[in-house]
Short mmCIF file of C-alpha atoms and ligand atoms in Angstrom, two decimals:
data_model
loop_
_atom_site.label_atom_id
_atom_site.label_comp_id
_atom_site.label_asym_id
_atom_site.label_seq_id
_atom_site.Cartn_x
_atom_site.Cartn_y
_atom_site.Cartn_z
CA UNK A 1 0.00 0.00 0.00
CA UNK A 2 1.24 3.49 -0.79
CA UNK A 3 1.58 6.06 1.98
CA UNK A 4 -1.32 8.49 2.18
CA UNK A 5 -0.63 12.12 2.95
CA UNK A 6 -3.35 14.69 3.57
CA UNK A 7 -2.49 18.29 2.67
CA UNK A 8 -4.71 21.24 3.42
CA UNK A 9 -4.26 24.56 1.63
CA UNK A 10 -5.78 27.57 3.36
CA UNK A 11 -7.35 30.54 1.60
CA UNK A 12 -4.13 32.55 1.33
CA UNK A 13 -2.37 29.57 -0.26
CA UNK A 14 -4.89 29.56 -3.10
CA UNK A 15 -5.66 33.28 -3.17
CA UNK A 16 -5.06 33.67 -6.93
CA UNK A 17 -4.31 31.53 -9.95
CA UNK A 18 -0.56 31.91 -9.49
CA UNK A 19 -0.76 30.49 -5.99
CA UNK A 20 -3.10 27.75 -7.11
CA UNK A 21 -0.51 26.74 -9.70
CA UNK A 22 2.21 26.78 -7.10
CA UNK A 23 0.13 24.56 -4.77
CA UNK A 24 -0.45 22.23 -7.73
CA UNK A 25 3.30 21.93 -8.29
CA UNK A 26 3.88 21.00 -4.68
CA UNK A 27 1.09 18.41 -4.79
CA UNK A 28 2.50 16.84 -7.95
CA UNK A 29 5.94 16.73 -6.35
CA UNK A 30 4.55 14.66 -3.48
CA UNK A 31 2.65 12.46 -5.87
CA UNK A 32 5.83 11.75 -7.82
CA UNK A 33 7.67 10.96 -4.58
CA UNK A 34 5.28 8.02 -4.27
CA UNK A 35 2.55 9.34 -1.95
CA UNK A 36 -1.16 8.99 -2.44
CA UNK A 37 -2.18 12.61 -2.00
CA UNK A 38 -5.53 13.76 -0.61
CA UNK A 39 -5.89 17.52 -0.69
CA UNK A 40 -8.34 19.71 1.18
CA UNK A 41 -8.79 23.28 0.03
CA UNK A 42 -10.31 26.42 1.50
CA UNK A 43 -12.04 29.06 -0.55
CA UNK A 44 -9.86 31.47 -2.52
CA UNK A 45 -8.43 34.28 -0.35
CA UNK A 46 -11.20 36.14 1.43
CA UNK A 47 -14.05 34.61 -0.57
CA UNK A 48 -15.99 33.40 2.47
CA UNK A 49 -15.95 36.88 4.02
CA UNK A 50 -17.04 38.38 0.71
CA UNK A 51 -19.92 35.95 0.43
CA UNK A 52 -21.04 36.76 3.96
CA UNK A 53 -20.79 40.42 3.15
CA UNK A 54 -23.13 39.95 0.20
CA UNK A 55 -25.64 38.24 2.46
CA UNK A 56 -25.41 41.00 5.05
CA UNK A 57 -26.30 43.57 2.41
CA UNK A 58 -29.59 41.79 1.94
CA UNK A 59 -30.47 40.91 5.51
CA UNK A 60 -29.16 41.18 9.03
CA UNK A 61 -30.81 37.90 9.86
CA UNK A 62 -30.13 35.37 7.10
CA UNK A 63 -31.38 31.81 7.34
CA UNK A 64 -28.55 29.55 8.41
CA UNK A 65 -29.46 26.96 5.82
CA UNK A 66 -29.12 29.54 3.07
CA UNK A 67 -25.83 30.76 4.55
CA UNK A 68 -24.49 27.24 4.18
CA UNK A 69 -25.71 27.08 0.58
CA UNK A 70 -23.90 30.35 -0.03
CA UNK A 71 -20.64 29.75 1.83
CA UNK A 72 -20.14 26.25 0.46
CA UNK A 73 -19.82 27.66 -3.05
CA UNK A 74 -16.46 29.22 -2.16
CA UNK A 75 -14.70 25.89 -1.82
CA UNK A 76 -16.31 24.54 -4.96
CA UNK A 77 -14.45 27.18 -6.93
CA UNK A 78 -11.06 26.40 -5.44
CA UNK A 79 -11.24 22.60 -5.77
CA UNK A 80 -12.09 22.71 -9.45
CA UNK A 81 -9.40 25.27 -10.29
CA UNK A 82 -6.79 23.30 -8.37
CA UNK A 83 -7.76 20.11 -10.21
CA UNK A 84 -7.30 21.92 -13.53
CA UNK A 85 -3.89 23.21 -12.44
CA UNK A 86 -2.81 19.67 -11.57
CA UNK A 87 -4.09 18.33 -14.91
CA UNK A 88 -1.99 20.96 -16.65
CA UNK A 89 1.10 19.47 -15.01
CA UNK A 90 0.28 16.10 -16.55
CA UNK A 91 -1.04 14.48 -13.41
CA UNK A 92 -4.50 13.03 -12.80
CA UNK A 93 -6.71 14.68 -10.23
CA UNK A 94 -10.39 14.82 -9.38
CA UNK A 95 -12.24 17.35 -7.26
CA UNK A 96 -15.21 16.71 -4.98
CA UNK A 97 -17.65 18.62 -2.86
CA UNK A 98 -18.14 17.41 0.71
CA UNK A 99 -21.41 15.74 -0.23
CA UNK A 100 -19.91 13.91 -3.22
CA UNK A 101 -17.16 12.45 -1.13
CA UNK A 102 -19.49 11.27 1.60
CA UNK A 103 -18.74 13.69 4.43
CA UNK A 104 -21.81 13.23 6.59
CA UNK A 105 -22.47 15.80 9.31
CA UNK A 106 -25.21 16.56 11.78
CA UNK A 107 -27.82 19.11 10.67
CA UNK A 108 -26.58 22.12 12.68
CA UNK A 109 -26.17 24.66 9.92
CA UNK A 110 -23.06 26.88 10.04
CA UNK A 111 -21.54 24.79 12.85
CA UNK A 112 -22.08 21.19 11.86
CA UNK A 113 -19.96 18.34 13.16
CA UNK A 114 -18.71 15.50 11.03
CA UNK A 115 -20.40 12.21 11.93
CA UNK A 116 -18.89 9.92 9.35
CA UNK A 117 -16.97 9.81 6.09
CA UNK A 118 -17.59 7.14 3.53
CA UNK A 119 -14.20 6.51 1.95
CA UNK A 120 -15.27 4.17 -0.86
CA UNK A 121 -15.16 6.80 -3.59
CA UNK A 122 -11.86 8.28 -2.40
CA UNK A 123 -10.17 4.89 -2.27
CA UNK A 124 -11.46 3.95 -5.68
CA UNK A 125 -10.08 7.13 -7.24
CA UNK A 126 -6.78 6.84 -5.36
CA UNK A 127 -6.38 3.35 -6.81
CA UNK A 128 -6.70 4.82 -10.27
CA UNK A 129 -3.69 6.97 -9.43
CA UNK A 130 -5.55 10.25 -9.03
CA UNK A 131 -4.92 13.09 -6.63
CA UNK A 132 -8.09 13.62 -4.60
CA UNK A 133 -9.16 17.20 -3.98
CA UNK A 134 -11.88 17.76 -1.42
CA UNK A 135 -13.76 20.96 -0.69
CA UNK A 136 -13.00 21.90 2.89
CA UNK A 137 -15.42 23.13 5.54
CA UNK A 138 -18.52 21.42 4.15
CA UNK A 139 -20.56 18.27 4.33
CA UNK A 140 -24.06 17.00 3.96
CA UNK A 141 -26.61 16.20 6.64
CA UNK A 142 -28.37 12.82 6.72
CA UNK A 143 -31.25 14.39 4.77
CA UNK A 144 -28.99 15.82 2.08
CA UNK A 145 -28.78 19.39 3.25
CA UNK A 146 -25.48 21.17 2.63
CA UNK A 147 -23.80 22.08 5.89
CA UNK A 148 -20.62 23.93 6.90
CA UNK A 149 -18.38 23.22 9.86
CA UNK A 150 -17.84 26.72 11.26
CA UNK A 151 -15.30 29.31 10.13
CA UNK A 152 -11.89 27.80 9.56
CA UNK A 153 -13.48 24.36 9.30
CA UNK A 154 -11.31 23.14 6.42
CA UNK A 155 -8.71 22.10 8.98
CA UNK A 156 -11.26 19.78 10.49
CA UNK A 157 -12.15 18.31 7.11
CA UNK A 158 -8.44 17.59 6.62
CA UNK A 159 -7.94 15.92 9.99
CA UNK A 160 -11.16 13.92 9.67
CA UNK A 161 -9.94 12.62 6.31
CA UNK A 162 -6.49 11.89 7.75
CA UNK A 163 -8.20 9.86 10.42
CA UNK A 164 -10.44 7.72 8.21
CA UNK A 165 -7.71 7.20 5.62
CA UNK A 166 -5.11 6.42 8.31
CA UNK A 167 -2.73 9.01 6.90
CA UNK A 168 0.68 9.22 8.57
CA UNK A 169 0.64 13.01 8.68
CA UNK A 170 -1.63 15.93 7.94
CA UNK A 171 0.09 18.99 6.50
CA UNK A 172 -1.57 22.36 6.94
CA UNK A 173 -0.32 24.93 4.43
CA UNK A 174 -0.71 28.57 5.32
CA UNK A 175 0.92 31.97 4.74
CA UNK A 176 3.09 31.92 7.86
CA UNK A 177 6.03 29.66 8.67
CA UNK A 178 4.29 27.86 11.52
CA UNK A 179 2.94 28.48 15.00
CA UNK A 180 4.63 31.34 16.85
CA UNK A 181 5.12 32.25 20.50
CA UNK A 182 2.80 35.21 19.80
CA UNK A 183 1.25 36.84 16.76
CA UNK A 184 4.31 38.19 14.85
CA UNK A 185 2.22 41.14 13.68
CA UNK A 186 2.01 42.25 17.31
CA UNK A 187 5.30 40.98 18.73
CA UNK A 188 8.20 41.63 16.38
CA UNK A 189 10.57 39.12 17.97
CA UNK A 190 8.06 36.26 18.24
CA UNK A 191 9.66 32.89 17.58
CA UNK A 192 8.44 30.00 15.45
CA UNK A 193 7.92 26.89 17.57
CA UNK A 194 9.46 23.63 16.42
CA UNK A 195 6.78 21.68 18.16
CA UNK A 196 3.79 22.13 20.41
CA UNK A 197 1.54 19.60 22.13
CA UNK A 198 -2.05 18.99 21.06
CA UNK A 199 -3.22 20.22 24.43
CA UNK A 200 -1.35 23.50 24.14
CA UNK A 201 -2.40 24.03 20.54
CA UNK A 202 -6.01 23.35 21.45
CA UNK A 203 -5.87 26.01 24.14
CA UNK A 204 -4.10 28.45 21.84
CA UNK A 205 -6.61 27.89 19.06
CA UNK A 206 -9.57 28.36 21.38
CA UNK A 207 -7.93 31.40 22.92
CA UNK A 208 -7.59 33.30 19.70
CA UNK A 209 -4.43 32.16 17.91
CA UNK A 210 -5.96 32.01 14.46
CA UNK A 211 -3.83 29.16 13.26
CA UNK A 212 -6.14 26.23 13.41
CA UNK A 213 -9.75 25.21 13.91
CA UNK A 214 -10.12 23.78 17.44
CA UNK A 215 -12.11 20.75 16.37
CA UNK A 216 -9.30 19.69 14.08
CA UNK A 217 -6.86 19.54 16.99
CA UNK A 218 -9.33 17.49 19.01
CA UNK A 219 -9.50 14.96 16.20
CA UNK A 220 -5.72 14.87 15.79
CA UNK A 221 -5.19 14.45 19.50
CA UNK A 222 -7.77 11.70 19.87
CA UNK A 223 -6.25 9.65 17.06
CA UNK A 224 -2.66 10.78 17.53
CA UNK A 225 -2.21 12.19 14.02
CA UNK A 226 0.85 14.43 13.71
CA UNK A 227 0.08 17.82 12.15
CA UNK A 228 2.71 19.81 10.32
CA UNK A 229 1.75 23.50 10.02
CA UNK A 230 3.93 25.14 7.38
CA UNK A 231 4.13 27.82 4.76
CA UNK A 232 3.07 27.25 1.16
CA UNK A 233 5.43 30.08 0.16
CA UNK A 234 8.66 28.21 0.92
CA UNK A 235 9.96 24.74 1.74
CA UNK A 236 10.97 25.40 5.33
CA UNK A 237 10.10 23.03 8.11
CA UNK A 238 7.14 24.43 10.03
CA UNK A 239 5.72 23.58 13.46
CA UNK A 240 4.81 20.03 14.46
CA UNK A 241 1.71 19.59 16.58
CA UNK A 242 2.20 16.31 18.40
CA UNK A 243 1.50 14.32 21.53
CA UNK A 244 3.09 15.83 24.62
CA UNK A 245 6.58 14.61 25.45
CA UNK A 246 8.13 15.05 28.88
CA UNK A 247 10.67 17.67 27.80
CA UNK A 248 7.84 20.03 26.85
CA UNK A 249 7.17 20.63 30.53
CA UNK A 250 10.57 22.27 30.93
CA UNK A 251 9.23 25.38 29.25
CA UNK A 252 6.98 27.45 31.49
CA UNK A 253 4.97 29.15 28.79
CA UNK A 254 4.72 28.07 25.15
CA UNK A 255 2.91 31.09 23.82
CA UNK A 256 0.81 34.20 24.40
CA UNK A 257 -2.50 34.72 22.64
CA UNK A 258 -5.04 37.47 22.39
CA UNK A 259 -8.69 37.36 21.46
CA UNK A 260 -10.25 40.71 20.63
CA UNK A 261 -13.55 39.29 19.57
CA UNK A 262 -15.19 38.70 22.91
CA UNK A 263 -17.72 40.80 24.75
CA UNK A 264 -18.57 40.96 28.42
CA UNK A 265 -22.18 40.80 29.57
CA UNK A 266 -23.25 41.54 33.13
CA UNK A 267 -26.56 40.70 34.74
CA UNK A 268 -26.87 43.20 37.55
CA UNK A 269 -28.02 42.47 41.09
CA UNK A 270 -28.81 38.81 40.69
CA UNK A 271 -30.62 37.77 43.89
CA UNK A 272 -28.48 35.50 46.05
CA UNK A 273 -30.58 32.36 45.85
CA UNK A 274 -29.73 28.76 44.98
CA UNK A 275 -30.57 27.72 41.44
CA UNK A 276 -30.29 31.08 39.72
CA UNK A 277 -26.89 30.48 38.12
CA UNK A 278 -28.24 27.19 36.80
CA UNK A 279 -31.25 28.99 35.40
CA UNK A 280 -29.18 31.69 33.70
CA UNK A 281 -26.71 29.38 32.04
CA UNK A 282 -29.28 26.79 31.06
CA UNK A 283 -31.21 29.43 29.19
CA UNK A 284 -28.06 30.63 27.43
CA UNK A 285 -27.15 27.06 26.50
CA UNK A 286 -30.66 26.45 25.17
CA UNK A 287 -30.22 29.52 22.99
CA UNK A 288 -26.98 27.99 21.65
CA UNK A 289 -24.77 30.61 23.23
CA UNK A 290 -21.26 29.56 24.16
CA UNK A 291 -20.20 31.18 27.38
CA UNK A 292 -16.50 31.51 28.04
CA UNK A 293 -15.42 33.11 31.33
CA UNK A 294 -17.81 33.59 34.22
CA UNK A 295 -17.36 35.63 37.36
CA UNK A 296 -19.58 36.17 40.28
CA UNK A 297 -18.56 37.99 43.38
CA UNK A 298 -19.62 37.05 46.91
CA UNK A 299 -22.80 38.80 47.84
CA UNK A 300 -22.86 41.02 50.87
CA UNK A 301 -26.20 42.65 50.27
CA UNK A 302 -28.40 39.76 49.15
CA UNK A 303 -27.59 40.21 45.47
CA UNK A 304 -24.54 40.22 43.25
CA UNK A 305 -23.52 40.97 39.67
CA UNK A 306 -22.91 38.03 37.39
CA UNK A 307 -20.54 38.69 34.47
CA UNK A 308 -19.59 36.40 31.64
CA UNK A 309 -17.95 36.67 28.25
CA UNK A 310 -19.24 35.44 24.90
CA UNK A 311 -18.04 35.54 21.33
CA UNK A 312 -18.58 39.03 19.93
CA UNK A 313 -20.66 37.68 17.06
CA UNK A 314 -23.14 36.26 19.60
CA UNK A 315 -23.50 39.51 21.54
CA UNK A 316 -26.90 40.64 20.22
CA UNK A 317 -28.39 37.20 20.66
CA UNK A 318 -26.92 36.99 24.17
CA UNK A 319 -28.29 40.36 25.18
CA UNK A 320 -31.76 39.32 24.05
CA UNK A 321 -31.62 36.17 26.18
CA UNK A 322 -29.97 37.89 29.13
CA UNK A 323 -32.68 40.57 29.26
CA UNK A 324 -35.39 37.92 29.37
CA UNK A 325 -33.56 36.05 32.11
CA UNK A 326 -32.90 39.20 34.10
CA UNK A 327 -36.60 39.98 34.09
CA UNK A 328 -37.53 36.40 35.03
CA UNK A 329 -35.21 36.19 38.01
CA UNK A 330 -35.93 39.75 39.15
CA UNK A 331 -32.39 41.01 38.59
CA UNK A 332 -31.74 44.66 37.83
CA UNK A 333 -31.01 44.60 34.11
CA UNK A 334 -28.15 43.87 31.77
CA UNK A 335 -25.05 45.81 30.76
CA UNK A 336 -22.33 44.94 28.29
CA UNK A 337 -18.84 45.90 27.20
CA UNK A 338 -17.43 45.25 23.74
CA UNK A 339 -14.11 46.96 24.39
CA UNK A 340 -12.42 44.04 26.01
CA UNK A 341 -9.73 41.60 24.97
CA UNK A 342 -8.65 38.33 26.50
CA UNK A 343 -4.91 37.84 26.81
CA UNK A 344 -3.68 34.37 27.72
CA UNK A 345 -0.54 32.39 28.37
CA UNK A 346 -0.43 28.69 27.57
CA UNK A 347 2.05 25.99 28.48
CA UNK A 348 2.12 22.43 29.79
CA UNK A 349 5.05 23.56 31.96
CA UNK A 350 2.51 25.20 34.28
CA UNK A 351 1.47 21.77 35.49
CA UNK A 352 4.77 21.39 37.30
CA UNK A 353 5.91 24.97 37.94
CA UNK A 354 4.41 27.63 40.13
CA UNK A 355 4.49 31.41 39.88
CA UNK A 356 3.23 31.73 36.33
CA UNK A 357 0.17 33.74 37.31
CA UNK A 358 2.09 36.22 39.44
CA UNK A 359 4.60 36.71 36.65
CA UNK A 360 1.82 37.44 34.19
CA UNK A 361 0.09 39.85 36.57
CA UNK A 362 3.29 41.74 37.26
CA UNK A 363 3.96 42.11 33.54
CA UNK A 364 0.52 43.74 33.26
CA UNK A 365 1.06 45.83 36.36
CA UNK A 366 4.36 47.16 35.02
CA UNK A 367 2.41 48.68 32.12
CA UNK A 368 -0.40 49.84 34.42
CA UNK A 369 -2.88 47.61 32.63
CA UNK A 370 -5.95 46.84 34.68
CA UNK A 371 -7.20 43.25 34.93
CA UNK A 372 -10.94 42.88 34.53
CA UNK A 373 -11.47 39.15 34.84
CA UNK A 374 -9.17 36.19 35.38
CA UNK A 375 -9.59 32.53 34.61
CA UNK A 376 -7.19 29.63 34.81
CA UNK A 377 -6.93 26.00 33.87
CA UNK A 378 -4.16 23.49 34.33
CA UNK A 379 -2.22 24.81 31.34
CA UNK A 380 -3.47 28.36 30.76
CA UNK A 381 -4.13 31.68 32.46
CA UNK A 382 -6.36 34.28 30.85
CA UNK A 383 -6.94 37.91 31.77
CA UNK A 384 -9.56 40.21 30.35
CA UNK A 385 -8.18 43.71 29.76
CA UNK A 386 -9.18 46.87 27.95
CA UNK A 387 -9.08 46.22 24.20
CA UNK A 388 -6.98 49.33 23.59
CA UNK A 389 -4.27 47.91 25.85
CA UNK A 390 -4.35 44.40 24.42
CA UNK A 391 -1.30 44.56 22.14
CA UNK A 392 0.76 46.24 24.80
CA UNK A 393 -0.26 43.51 27.22
CA UNK A 394 0.79 40.76 24.83
CA UNK A 395 4.19 42.40 24.29
CA UNK A 396 4.81 42.88 28.00
CA UNK A 397 3.91 39.28 28.84
CA UNK A 398 5.96 37.91 25.94
CA UNK A 399 8.95 39.85 27.25
CA UNK A 400 8.36 38.84 30.87
CA UNK A 401 8.53 35.15 29.99
CA UNK A 402 11.54 35.74 27.71
CA UNK A 403 9.84 34.12 24.75
CA UNK A 404 11.48 36.33 22.14
CA UNK A 405 14.44 35.73 19.87
CA UNK A 406 17.69 35.93 21.71
N1 LIG B 1 -13.42 29.13 3.83
C1 LIG B 1 -13.85 28.89 5.16
C2 LIG B 1 -13.53 30.09 6.03
O1 LIG B 1 -13.01 31.07 5.56
C3 LIG B 1 -13.28 27.64 5.74
C4 LIG B 1 -11.78 27.62 5.87
O2 LIG B 1 -11.09 28.43 5.27
O3 LIG B 1 -11.28 26.78 6.60
O4 LIG B 1 -13.84 30.07 7.19
MG1 MG B 2 -7.77 28.65 8.68
#
C-alpha cells in the first residue's frame, strides 16, 4: 500500500491563480515521490468573508441553511481550479464537494460536526492513481442538506480525512512559517515553535491564535495524528503539533494569545438564591450561546452581579436572552462591554511549575494595565483587559517570559 498524505491549503495559499498553480506543483511533487495525495482546500483568499458580506447587504438575519448554501460555493471554486492546475502538469486529479465524497455531518447549519466519512469513492479514485481534492469546511446532513463546519473548518475536514484514511501526517499549508510564541504582527521578535503539544495548541486555538480550527486539533489528539503546520510560500520546516513529550514541561509558557472578539455581559443584582446560576446558564445554552469566562462575586447585600464573556458575534443574541432572564429572576437589568480583549498564556510547563500567574500579573502591572477578569486551567491563564491595551499587554507578557528571539 502506498503512503497516504493529507495536505490542506488555506485561503491565502490559493488566493489567486498563481498560488493555485504553485500549490499544484507541490502536490504533484509529493505524488511523484510516491505518496497517495488527498488535498483539502479552503475558498480562494477572502471569498468566504465576501460571500457573507453579500448576504449581510440583503439581511441582518439570514437563514442559516441559506448561509451554508452560499458559503459552500467558495470551496467549490477552489477545488475545481486546483484540479485543472494539476491536470496541466500532466497528473491526474479529481475534485469533490463534501457531499460527493461522503462527508456526513449533523444538521446544525453553520456549525455542523462530522459524523462519518464514507471513503469508498476516495479509495477507488486513489487506486486509479488520481490526486483527490476535497472541498474543505462542508458536508451533507443525513437528509442531504449542505452544511458547513464553522469558520476555519477546512482544517477539520483535513484531519477527519487523515483519520479515516489512516494518513501518517496531515500537512496544513498557510501563509506563515508555523505556530509562533505570539502573533508576529504584534510581537516583532516572536519565535516560530518547532513543536507544540495537542493540548497547548487546542488552548491556543480556542484562545484566539488564528492558526487552526479547534475541532481539528481534538480529532488529531484523539487519534494521535501528527500535524505539520507550514508555509506554502517556501519549503521550510514548520511547526509540528504532536502528543506531549516530557521535555515540553521544561518550558513554562509556550505562547501568548489574544482574542479581541469577545464581549462581556453583566446581569446586575442577581438575587443571592440557589438555582439562579443554573437557570441563567441553562437558558443561554438552550439559545446555543457559548459562554466563556464567568465571574460572580460574593454577595454582601443579598444580590450580586454576574458577568460572563461570549463571542462578539453572539453579543446581540446573548443580550436578548440575558434581558429575558434578568426579568424572570428579578435582577436589575443587563449591561455589556465590547471593548475588552482576552490575553492568555499557555504551556504544559505550568502543570509542574508555580508562579506563572504572578509573573503574568506583574507584567501587566508594570504597564499599568488593569485586569478585569481572570480565569485559569491546568495549562493556561487568561486575563480580560481593555481592548486598547491588548497589544501592549501581549508584548509585555511575551517579554516577561523571555519568549522572544535571543
Ligand atoms: N473558507 C472557510 C472560512 O473562511 C473555511 C476555511 O477556510 O477553513 O472560514
Ligand atoms: Mg484557517
